[in-house]
Short mmCIF file of C-alpha atoms in Angstrom, two decimals:
data_model
loop_
_atom_site.label_atom_id
_atom_site.label_comp_id
_atom_site.label_asym_id
_atom_site.label_seq_id
_atom_site.Cartn_x
_atom_site.Cartn_y
_atom_site.Cartn_z
CA UNK A 1 -15.41 -24.60 0.50
CA UNK A 2 -13.64 -21.85 -1.53
CA UNK A 3 -10.39 -23.73 -2.14
CA UNK A 4 -7.77 -22.39 -4.54
CA UNK A 5 -4.76 -24.41 -5.64
CA UNK A 6 -1.52 -23.38 -7.28
CA UNK A 7 1.00 -25.45 -9.18
CA UNK A 8 3.89 -25.74 -8.81
CA UNK A 9 4.44 -24.80 -5.19
CA UNK A 10 8.06 -23.95 -5.92
CA UNK A 11 10.27 -23.79 -8.97
CA UNK A 12 13.96 -23.20 -9.65
CA UNK A 13 14.97 -22.24 -13.15
CA UNK A 14 17.85 -20.82 -15.10
CA UNK A 15 17.92 -17.21 -16.21
CA UNK A 16 16.27 -16.75 -19.60
CA UNK A 17 13.76 -19.58 -19.30
CA UNK A 18 10.00 -19.19 -19.03
CA UNK A 19 7.96 -20.46 -16.12
CA UNK A 20 4.22 -21.15 -16.05
CA UNK A 21 2.20 -21.09 -12.83
CA UNK A 22 -1.33 -22.46 -12.69
CA UNK A 23 -4.10 -21.25 -10.41
CA UNK A 24 -7.29 -23.26 -10.03
CA UNK A 25 -10.48 -22.70 -8.09
CA UNK A 26 -11.43 -26.20 -7.01
CA UNK A 27 -14.99 -25.90 -5.72
CA UNK A 28 -16.34 -22.68 -7.21
CA UNK A 29 -16.37 -20.75 -10.43
CA UNK A 30 -14.28 -17.60 -10.49
CA UNK A 31 -15.09 -14.85 -12.92
CA UNK A 32 -12.15 -12.88 -11.62
CA UNK A 33 -8.69 -13.99 -10.60
CA UNK A 34 -5.86 -11.90 -9.26
CA UNK A 35 -2.10 -12.35 -9.38
CA UNK A 36 0.15 -10.98 -6.66
CA UNK A 37 3.86 -10.89 -6.02
CA UNK A 38 5.32 -10.71 -2.55
CA UNK A 39 8.93 -10.01 -1.64
CA UNK A 40 10.31 -11.07 1.75
CA UNK A 41 8.76 -9.21 4.68
CA UNK A 42 6.72 -7.00 2.37
CA UNK A 43 3.04 -6.64 1.68
CA UNK A 44 1.17 -8.14 -1.23
CA UNK A 45 1.67 -6.35 -4.53
CA UNK A 46 -1.16 -6.75 -7.01
CA UNK A 47 0.23 -7.46 -10.45
CA UNK A 48 -2.88 -7.96 -12.54
CA UNK A 49 -6.56 -8.75 -12.57
CA UNK A 50 -7.93 -11.25 -15.03
CA UNK A 51 -11.51 -11.89 -16.02
CA UNK A 52 -12.53 -15.07 -17.74
CA UNK A 53 -12.48 -14.72 -21.51
CA UNK A 54 -10.95 -11.26 -21.63
CA UNK A 55 -7.52 -9.67 -21.45
CA UNK A 56 -5.94 -9.11 -18.09
CA UNK A 57 -5.67 -5.65 -16.58
CA UNK A 58 -2.15 -4.96 -15.36
CA UNK A 59 -1.14 -2.65 -12.55
CA UNK A 60 1.11 0.28 -13.30
CA UNK A 61 4.72 -0.80 -13.65
CA UNK A 62 3.98 -4.44 -14.43
CA UNK A 63 5.14 -5.49 -17.89
CA UNK A 64 2.35 -7.33 -19.65
CA UNK A 65 4.73 -8.89 -22.18
CA UNK A 66 6.85 -10.32 -19.41
CA UNK A 67 4.03 -11.59 -17.21
CA UNK A 68 1.56 -13.29 -19.52
CA UNK A 69 -1.80 -14.07 -17.98
CA UNK A 70 -4.42 -16.36 -19.47
CA UNK A 71 -7.83 -16.93 -17.89
CA UNK A 72 -9.29 -19.47 -20.26
CA UNK A 73 -11.99 -20.90 -18.03
CA UNK A 74 -13.94 -20.09 -14.89
CA UNK A 75 -11.66 -22.33 -12.83
CA UNK A 76 -8.20 -21.80 -14.31
CA UNK A 77 -5.82 -18.90 -14.75
CA UNK A 78 -2.14 -19.14 -15.67
CA UNK A 79 0.75 -16.75 -15.18
CA UNK A 80 3.79 -17.19 -17.40
CA UNK A 81 6.98 -15.40 -16.44
CA UNK A 82 8.80 -15.07 -19.74
CA UNK A 83 12.59 -14.90 -19.96
CA UNK A 84 12.90 -14.96 -16.21
CA UNK A 85 15.80 -13.18 -14.53
CA UNK A 86 17.07 -13.29 -10.94
CA UNK A 87 15.15 -10.12 -10.07
CA UNK A 88 11.93 -12.00 -10.88
CA UNK A 89 12.60 -14.34 -7.97
CA UNK A 90 9.70 -13.88 -5.59
CA UNK A 91 6.62 -15.47 -4.04
CA UNK A 92 3.73 -15.43 -6.50
CA UNK A 93 0.22 -15.80 -5.15
CA UNK A 94 -3.06 -16.03 -6.99
CA UNK A 95 -6.55 -15.44 -5.67
CA UNK A 96 -9.99 -16.09 -7.07
CA UNK A 97 -13.26 -14.29 -6.49
CA UNK A 98 -16.47 -16.28 -6.87
CA UNK A 99 -19.19 -15.18 -9.21
CA UNK A 100 -21.14 -12.42 -7.53
CA UNK A 101 -24.27 -13.47 -5.78
CA UNK A 102 -26.02 -11.50 -3.09
CA UNK A 103 -23.80 -9.09 -1.22
CA UNK A 104 -20.05 -8.77 -1.47
CA UNK A 105 -17.76 -11.63 -2.37
CA UNK A 106 -14.16 -11.54 -1.33
CA UNK A 107 -11.18 -13.30 -2.83
CA UNK A 108 -9.73 -16.62 -1.77
CA UNK A 109 -6.02 -17.21 -2.06
CA UNK A 110 -3.90 -20.05 -3.32
CA UNK A 111 -0.94 -21.34 -1.30
CA UNK A 112 1.60 -19.45 -3.40
CA UNK A 113 4.48 -20.40 -5.70
CA UNK A 114 8.07 -19.71 -4.75
CA UNK A 115 10.14 -18.85 -7.84
CA UNK A 116 13.93 -18.81 -7.73
CA UNK A 117 15.77 -17.77 -10.87
CA UNK A 118 19.45 -18.61 -10.94
CA UNK B 1 -7.73 7.49 -3.51
CA UNK B 2 -8.32 5.35 -0.44
CA UNK B 3 -5.31 4.38 1.63
CA UNK B 4 -5.19 1.88 4.45
CA UNK B 5 -2.87 2.31 7.41
CA UNK B 6 -2.24 -0.22 10.14
CA UNK B 7 0.43 -0.66 12.83
CA UNK B 8 3.60 -2.39 11.70
CA UNK B 9 3.74 -4.76 14.64
CA UNK B 10 2.07 -5.72 17.92
CA UNK B 11 2.91 -8.03 20.81
CA UNK B 12 0.53 -9.79 23.17
CA UNK B 13 0.28 -12.85 25.40
CA UNK B 14 -1.60 -16.09 25.22
CA UNK B 15 -5.16 -15.85 26.43
CA UNK B 16 -5.44 -12.11 25.86
CA UNK B 17 -7.78 -10.30 23.50
CA UNK B 18 -5.97 -8.53 20.67
CA UNK B 19 -7.35 -5.58 18.76
CA UNK B 20 -5.75 -4.41 15.52
CA UNK B 21 -7.00 -1.16 14.04
CA UNK B 22 -6.83 -0.10 10.41
CA UNK B 23 -7.55 3.43 9.23
CA UNK B 24 -9.11 4.08 5.85
CA UNK B 25 -10.10 7.73 5.84
CA UNK B 26 -11.14 7.88 2.18
CA UNK B 27 -13.19 4.71 2.02
CA UNK B 28 -15.85 4.86 -0.68
CA UNK B 29 -19.53 4.20 -0.20
CA UNK B 30 -19.46 0.81 -1.92
CA UNK B 31 -16.23 -0.45 -0.35
CA UNK B 32 -16.09 -3.39 2.03
CA UNK B 33 -13.43 -4.07 4.64
CA UNK B 34 -11.78 -7.47 4.74
CA UNK B 35 -9.10 -8.90 7.01
CA UNK B 36 -6.67 -11.67 6.16
CA UNK B 37 -4.12 -13.69 8.11
CA UNK B 38 -0.86 -14.79 6.53
CA UNK B 39 1.75 -17.23 7.80
CA UNK B 40 5.27 -17.29 6.26
CA UNK B 41 5.42 -18.80 2.79
CA UNK B 42 1.65 -19.29 2.62
CA UNK B 43 -1.17 -17.51 0.86
CA UNK B 44 -3.36 -15.20 2.95
CA UNK B 45 -6.35 -16.74 4.67
CA UNK B 46 -9.71 -14.96 4.88
CA UNK B 47 -10.69 -14.02 8.45
CA UNK B 48 -13.68 -11.72 8.30
CA UNK B 49 -15.42 -9.10 6.18
CA UNK B 50 -17.77 -6.27 7.02
CA UNK B 51 -19.41 -3.11 5.76
CA UNK B 52 -20.57 -1.35 8.92
CA UNK B 53 -21.25 -1.88 12.63
CA UNK B 54 -20.15 -5.24 13.99
CA UNK B 55 -19.57 -8.61 12.41
CA UNK B 56 -18.67 -11.75 14.32
CA UNK B 57 -17.72 -15.23 13.22
CA UNK B 58 -16.16 -18.23 14.91
CA UNK B 59 -12.64 -16.79 14.92
CA UNK B 60 -12.91 -13.00 15.15
CA UNK B 61 -15.02 -9.88 15.39
CA UNK B 62 -14.86 -6.80 13.24
CA UNK B 63 -15.93 -3.42 14.56
CA UNK B 64 -16.64 -0.60 12.11
CA UNK B 65 -17.78 2.80 13.39
CA UNK B 66 -20.54 4.77 11.72
CA UNK B 67 -18.16 6.93 9.68
CA UNK B 68 -16.35 3.78 8.44
CA UNK B 69 -13.01 5.58 8.47
CA UNK B 70 -11.45 2.84 10.53
CA UNK B 71 -12.03 -0.76 11.47
CA UNK B 72 -10.83 -2.94 14.32
CA UNK B 73 -10.15 -6.63 14.09
CA UNK B 74 -10.63 -8.32 17.45
CA UNK B 75 -9.11 -11.72 18.18
CA UNK B 76 -10.40 -13.23 21.43
CA UNK B 77 -8.12 -15.29 23.66
CA UNK B 78 -5.17 -15.56 21.31
CA UNK B 79 -2.79 -18.49 21.28
CA UNK B 80 0.77 -18.91 20.04
CA UNK B 81 -0.57 -20.13 16.70
CA UNK B 82 -2.11 -16.72 16.07
CA UNK B 83 1.38 -15.31 15.50
CA UNK B 84 1.14 -14.11 11.91
CA UNK B 85 0.82 -11.03 9.71
CA UNK B 86 -2.66 -9.55 9.52
CA UNK B 87 -3.71 -7.51 6.50
CA UNK B 88 -6.52 -5.01 6.18
CA UNK B 89 -8.06 -4.70 2.72
CA UNK B 90 -10.52 -2.13 1.43
CA UNK B 91 -12.18 -3.52 -1.66
CA UNK B 92 -15.07 -2.78 -3.90
CA UNK B 93 -16.38 0.22 -5.74
CA UNK B 94 -17.47 0.39 -9.35
CA UNK B 95 -13.95 -0.55 -10.54
CA UNK B 96 -13.42 -3.14 -7.81
CA UNK B 97 -10.34 -1.43 -6.45
CA UNK B 98 -8.13 -3.22 -3.96
CA UNK B 99 -6.36 -1.14 -1.31
CA UNK B 100 -4.14 -3.30 0.89
CA UNK B 101 -2.62 -2.26 4.15
CA UNK B 102 1.06 -2.96 4.74
CA UNK B 103 0.25 -5.66 7.29
CA UNK B 104 0.57 -5.92 11.07
CA UNK B 105 2.99 -8.50 12.40
CA UNK B 106 1.39 -9.94 15.52
CA UNK B 107 3.62 -11.85 17.92
CA UNK B 108 1.99 -13.85 20.69
CA UNK B 109 4.18 -14.71 23.66
CA UNK B 110 3.65 -17.53 26.17
#
């Protein structure tokens, strides 16, 4: 149980184009989804937190107009990197946290999306 | 603000028990401690979560002292496939804050 998928798993695009990454919770409903970025040999960097049906909360330093997040349903969140540039090349990972039941629920991660902007 | 600190790297040998400690001096009352394992180019995988004392599952144990200012992930009888980066996460609170450690690169040798 608690499976999260991401699509695509990798993408190569030209500078200036926009790229959309999908994150789906396959066997549970997720009221909250998180988007991370990870550069080589570095820790996870939280970009934003999204709750179903409301606007995402972005971490300090993350441009909300560049990284558009939509969490339209309890099983799907999308991250769109608009007008991508080479410095946006990174490993993007989403995670999903199940609806809270008894006790603490943690987050379950997708497999990640490797983005390379030429 | 809570901060998590863990060793940058550790080495061990197959069959040994490995303990990785994370310090979180300013952990809040409602925060939980979670550990993840990450292989290169993959998303992190949940290992174990705890609040206090000891938690054990089929792959690991988590020891948390009474003051909760640190936690120790214990991996019994490691194998080569346990070579990975292990992250400590303090999460929770009224705002559901996420405080990630920088990760410990564990290398298991034959």
